[in-house]
């Protein structure tokens, strides 16, 4: 299992949090979104999904991963 914290630009409300959490759960990733710090901490199995896919999933919701 791997754990990484990503900085995500463009989050401003609880809808943003739910959007990101929902998208991540669809690819089997547990994400903890912190609106205050604009971060998403993810736990993922590298054998099932890679970091690039996680970033693409978040960006697909309209946010920018730094």
Short mmCIF file of N, CA, C and O in Angstrom, two decimals, residues 2-66:
data_model
loop_
_atom_site.label_atom_id
_atom_site.label_comp_id
_atom_site.label_asym_id
_atom_site.label_seq_id
_atom_site.Cartn_x
_atom_site.Cartn_y
_atom_site.Cartn_z
N UNK A 2 0.50 2.23 -0.77
CA UNK A 2 1.23 3.50 -0.83
C UNK A 2 0.33 4.61 -0.32
O UNK A 2 -0.89 4.51 -0.36
N UNK A 3 0.96 5.67 0.15
CA UNK A 3 0.24 6.83 0.65
C UNK A 3 0.94 8.07 0.11
O UNK A 3 2.15 8.17 0.16
N UNK A 4 0.14 9.01 -0.43
CA UNK A 4 0.70 10.25 -0.94
C UNK A 4 -0.29 11.38 -0.66
O UNK A 4 -1.50 11.16 -0.60
N UNK A 5 0.26 12.58 -0.47
CA UNK A 5 -0.57 13.77 -0.29
C UNK A 5 -0.37 14.67 -1.50
O UNK A 5 0.76 15.03 -1.83
N UNK A 6 -1.48 15.00 -2.15
CA UNK A 6 -1.45 15.84 -3.35
C UNK A 6 -2.04 17.21 -3.03
O UNK A 6 -3.03 17.31 -2.31
N UNK A 7 -1.45 18.26 -3.58
CA UNK A 7 -2.01 19.60 -3.49
C UNK A 7 -2.94 19.78 -4.68
O UNK A 7 -2.55 19.54 -5.82
N UNK A 8 -4.17 20.20 -4.40
CA UNK A 8 -5.19 20.32 -5.44
C UNK A 8 -5.73 21.74 -5.49
O UNK A 8 -6.26 22.25 -4.49
N UNK A 9 -5.58 22.38 -6.63
CA UNK A 9 -6.07 23.75 -6.84
C UNK A 9 -7.52 23.71 -7.34
O UNK A 9 -7.88 22.83 -8.11
N UNK A 10 -8.31 24.66 -6.90
CA UNK A 10 -9.67 24.82 -7.42
C UNK A 10 -10.77 24.32 -6.50
O UNK A 10 -11.94 24.48 -6.81
N UNK A 11 -10.42 23.73 -5.37
CA UNK A 11 -11.44 23.28 -4.42
C UNK A 11 -11.92 24.47 -3.60
O UNK A 11 -11.10 25.24 -3.10
N UNK A 12 -13.25 24.60 -3.47
CA UNK A 12 -13.75 25.74 -2.72
C UNK A 12 -14.92 25.42 -1.80
O UNK A 12 -15.31 26.27 -1.01
N UNK A 13 -15.49 24.21 -1.90
CA UNK A 13 -16.68 23.92 -1.10
C UNK A 13 -16.83 22.41 -0.87
O UNK A 13 -16.05 21.62 -1.39
N UNK A 14 -17.85 22.04 -0.11
CA UNK A 14 -18.09 20.63 0.17
C UNK A 14 -18.46 19.84 -1.08
O UNK A 14 -18.20 18.64 -1.15
N UNK A 15 -19.05 20.48 -2.05
CA UNK A 15 -19.35 19.79 -3.31
C UNK A 15 -18.04 19.34 -3.96
O UNK A 15 -17.96 18.23 -4.50
N UNK A 16 -17.02 20.18 -3.91
CA UNK A 16 -15.71 19.82 -4.45
C UNK A 16 -15.15 18.59 -3.73
O UNK A 16 -14.65 17.66 -4.37
N UNK A 17 -15.25 18.58 -2.42
CA UNK A 17 -14.77 17.47 -1.61
C UNK A 17 -15.48 16.18 -2.03
O UNK A 17 -14.84 15.15 -2.28
N UNK A 18 -16.80 16.23 -2.11
CA UNK A 18 -17.58 15.04 -2.46
C UNK A 18 -17.30 14.58 -3.88
O UNK A 18 -17.28 13.38 -4.15
N UNK A 19 -17.10 15.50 -4.78
CA UNK A 19 -16.79 15.18 -6.18
C UNK A 19 -15.48 14.40 -6.28
O UNK A 19 -15.40 13.37 -6.96
N UNK A 20 -14.47 14.87 -5.58
CA UNK A 20 -13.17 14.21 -5.62
C UNK A 20 -13.24 12.85 -4.93
O UNK A 20 -12.75 11.85 -5.46
N UNK A 21 -13.86 12.79 -3.75
CA UNK A 21 -13.97 11.52 -3.03
C UNK A 21 -14.71 10.48 -3.86
O UNK A 21 -14.30 9.32 -3.93
N UNK A 22 -15.80 10.90 -4.50
CA UNK A 22 -16.59 9.98 -5.31
C UNK A 22 -15.81 9.45 -6.50
O UNK A 22 -15.85 8.25 -6.81
N UNK A 23 -15.10 10.33 -7.18
CA UNK A 23 -14.31 9.92 -8.35
C UNK A 23 -13.20 8.96 -7.94
O UNK A 23 -12.94 7.97 -8.63
N UNK A 24 -12.55 9.22 -6.82
CA UNK A 24 -11.48 8.35 -6.36
C UNK A 24 -12.02 6.98 -5.96
O UNK A 24 -11.41 5.95 -6.25
N UNK A 25 -13.18 6.96 -5.31
CA UNK A 25 -13.73 5.67 -4.89
C UNK A 25 -14.10 4.81 -6.10
O UNK A 25 -14.02 3.58 -6.04
N UNK A 26 -14.46 5.44 -7.22
CA UNK A 26 -14.78 4.69 -8.44
C UNK A 26 -13.57 3.94 -8.99
O UNK A 26 -13.75 2.94 -9.70
N UNK A 27 -12.37 4.41 -8.68
CA UNK A 27 -11.17 3.69 -9.15
C UNK A 27 -10.52 2.90 -8.02
O UNK A 27 -9.38 2.44 -8.14
N UNK A 28 -11.23 2.75 -6.89
CA UNK A 28 -10.74 1.93 -5.80
C UNK A 28 -9.71 2.58 -4.90
O UNK A 28 -8.89 1.90 -4.30
N UNK A 29 -9.77 3.90 -4.79
CA UNK A 29 -8.80 4.65 -4.00
C UNK A 29 -9.51 5.36 -2.85
O UNK A 29 -10.56 5.97 -3.06
N UNK A 30 -8.93 5.26 -1.66
CA UNK A 30 -9.46 5.95 -0.49
C UNK A 30 -8.81 7.33 -0.43
O UNK A 30 -7.58 7.42 -0.31
N UNK A 31 -9.62 8.38 -0.53
CA UNK A 31 -9.08 9.73 -0.48
C UNK A 31 -9.64 10.54 0.67
O UNK A 31 -10.83 10.51 0.92
N UNK A 32 -8.77 11.24 1.38
CA UNK A 32 -9.17 12.14 2.44
C UNK A 32 -8.89 13.56 1.95
O UNK A 32 -7.72 13.91 1.75
N UNK A 33 -9.95 14.30 1.75
CA UNK A 33 -9.83 15.64 1.17
C UNK A 33 -9.90 16.68 2.28
O UNK A 33 -10.81 16.67 3.09
N UNK A 34 -8.92 17.57 2.32
CA UNK A 34 -8.87 18.65 3.30
C UNK A 34 -9.04 19.97 2.55
O UNK A 34 -8.12 20.44 1.87
N UNK A 35 -10.22 20.52 2.68
CA UNK A 35 -10.56 21.76 1.98
C UNK A 35 -9.70 22.93 2.46
O UNK A 35 -9.29 23.77 1.66
N UNK A 36 -9.42 22.98 3.75
CA UNK A 36 -8.63 24.08 4.31
C UNK A 36 -7.23 24.15 3.72
O UNK A 36 -6.76 25.21 3.34
N UNK A 37 -6.56 23.00 3.66
CA UNK A 37 -5.17 22.98 3.18
C UNK A 37 -5.07 22.70 1.68
O UNK A 37 -3.97 22.68 1.14
N UNK A 38 -6.23 22.46 1.04
CA UNK A 38 -6.28 22.18 -0.40
C UNK A 38 -5.44 20.94 -0.75
O UNK A 38 -4.70 20.92 -1.72
N UNK A 39 -5.58 19.90 0.09
CA UNK A 39 -4.84 18.67 -0.16
C UNK A 39 -5.77 17.47 -0.21
O UNK A 39 -6.88 17.49 0.34
N UNK A 40 -5.28 16.44 -0.89
CA UNK A 40 -5.96 15.15 -0.91
C UNK A 40 -4.92 14.10 -0.55
O UNK A 40 -3.90 13.98 -1.22
N UNK A 41 -5.19 13.39 0.53
CA UNK A 41 -4.29 12.31 0.94
C UNK A 41 -4.92 11.00 0.47
O UNK A 41 -6.09 10.74 0.74
N UNK A 42 -4.15 10.22 -0.28
CA UNK A 42 -4.69 8.98 -0.84
C UNK A 42 -3.87 7.77 -0.42
O UNK A 42 -2.65 7.83 -0.33
N UNK A 43 -4.59 6.68 -0.15
CA UNK A 43 -4.01 5.37 0.09
C UNK A 43 -4.38 4.52 -1.11
O UNK A 43 -5.56 4.48 -1.48
N UNK A 44 -3.39 3.88 -1.71
CA UNK A 44 -3.70 3.09 -2.90
C UNK A 44 -2.73 1.92 -3.05
O UNK A 44 -1.61 1.94 -2.54
N UNK A 45 -3.20 0.90 -3.75
CA UNK A 45 -2.41 -0.29 -4.04
C UNK A 45 -1.76 -0.08 -5.41
O UNK A 45 -2.47 -0.03 -6.42
N UNK A 46 -0.45 0.03 -5.44
CA UNK A 46 0.26 0.29 -6.70
C UNK A 46 0.08 -0.83 -7.72
O UNK A 46 0.31 -0.62 -8.91
N UNK A 47 -0.33 -2.00 -7.28
CA UNK A 47 -0.58 -3.11 -8.20
C UNK A 47 -1.92 -2.96 -8.91
O UNK A 47 -2.17 -3.63 -9.91
N UNK A 48 -2.78 -2.07 -8.40
CA UNK A 48 -4.11 -1.89 -8.99
C UNK A 48 -4.28 -0.54 -9.69
O UNK A 48 -5.03 -0.44 -10.66
N UNK A 49 -3.63 0.49 -9.17
CA UNK A 49 -3.76 1.83 -9.75
C UNK A 49 -2.46 2.59 -9.50
O UNK A 49 -1.83 2.43 -8.46
N UNK A 50 -2.06 3.41 -10.49
CA UNK A 50 -0.82 4.18 -10.30
C UNK A 50 -1.15 5.64 -9.98
O UNK A 50 -2.28 6.08 -10.11
N UNK A 51 -0.12 6.35 -9.56
CA UNK A 51 -0.30 7.74 -9.15
C UNK A 51 -0.80 8.60 -10.31
O UNK A 51 -1.62 9.50 -10.11
N UNK A 52 -0.34 8.32 -11.51
CA UNK A 52 -0.79 9.09 -12.68
C UNK A 52 -2.29 8.97 -12.88
O UNK A 52 -2.98 9.95 -13.19
N UNK A 53 -2.84 7.77 -12.69
CA UNK A 53 -4.29 7.56 -12.83
C UNK A 53 -5.05 8.34 -11.76
O UNK A 53 -6.12 8.90 -12.03
N UNK A 54 -4.51 8.40 -10.57
CA UNK A 54 -5.15 9.16 -9.49
C UNK A 54 -5.19 10.64 -9.85
O UNK A 54 -6.22 11.30 -9.73
N UNK A 55 -4.06 11.17 -10.33
CA UNK A 55 -4.01 12.58 -10.74
C UNK A 55 -5.00 12.85 -11.87
O UNK A 55 -5.72 13.85 -11.86
N UNK A 56 -5.04 11.96 -12.87
CA UNK A 56 -5.97 12.12 -13.99
C UNK A 56 -7.42 12.12 -13.52
O UNK A 56 -8.24 12.87 -14.04
N UNK A 57 -7.72 11.28 -12.54
CA UNK A 57 -9.08 11.19 -12.02
C UNK A 57 -9.49 12.49 -11.35
O UNK A 57 -10.60 12.99 -11.57
N UNK A 58 -8.60 13.05 -10.54
CA UNK A 58 -8.90 14.33 -9.88
C UNK A 58 -9.02 15.45 -10.91
O UNK A 58 -9.96 16.25 -10.88
N UNK A 59 -8.09 15.50 -11.85
CA UNK A 59 -8.13 16.54 -12.88
C UNK A 59 -9.36 16.38 -13.77
O UNK A 59 -9.89 17.37 -14.28
N UNK A 60 -9.84 15.16 -13.95
CA UNK A 60 -11.05 14.92 -14.72
C UNK A 60 -12.29 15.52 -14.08
O UNK A 60 -13.31 15.72 -14.75
N UNK A 61 -12.21 15.83 -12.81
CA UNK A 61 -13.32 16.48 -12.09
C UNK A 61 -13.22 18.00 -12.19
O UNK A 61 -14.07 18.71 -11.65
N UNK A 62 -12.18 18.51 -12.85
CA UNK A 62 -12.05 19.95 -13.06
C UNK A 62 -11.07 20.64 -12.12
O UNK A 62 -11.08 21.88 -12.03
N UNK A 63 -10.23 19.88 -11.44
CA UNK A 63 -9.27 20.46 -10.51
C UNK A 63 -7.86 20.27 -11.05
O UNK A 63 -7.63 19.45 -11.91
N UNK A 64 -6.93 21.05 -10.52
CA UNK A 64 -5.54 20.96 -10.95
C UNK A 64 -4.69 20.39 -9.83
O UNK A 64 -4.69 20.89 -8.71
N UNK A 65 -3.99 19.31 -10.13
CA UNK A 65 -3.10 18.68 -9.16
C UNK A 65 -1.71 19.26 -9.32
O UNK A 65 -1.16 19.27 -10.42
N UNK A 66 -1.15 19.74 -8.23
CA UNK A 66 0.20 20.34 -8.25
C UNK A 66 1.21 19.31 -7.79
O UNK A 66 0.96 18.47 -6.98
#
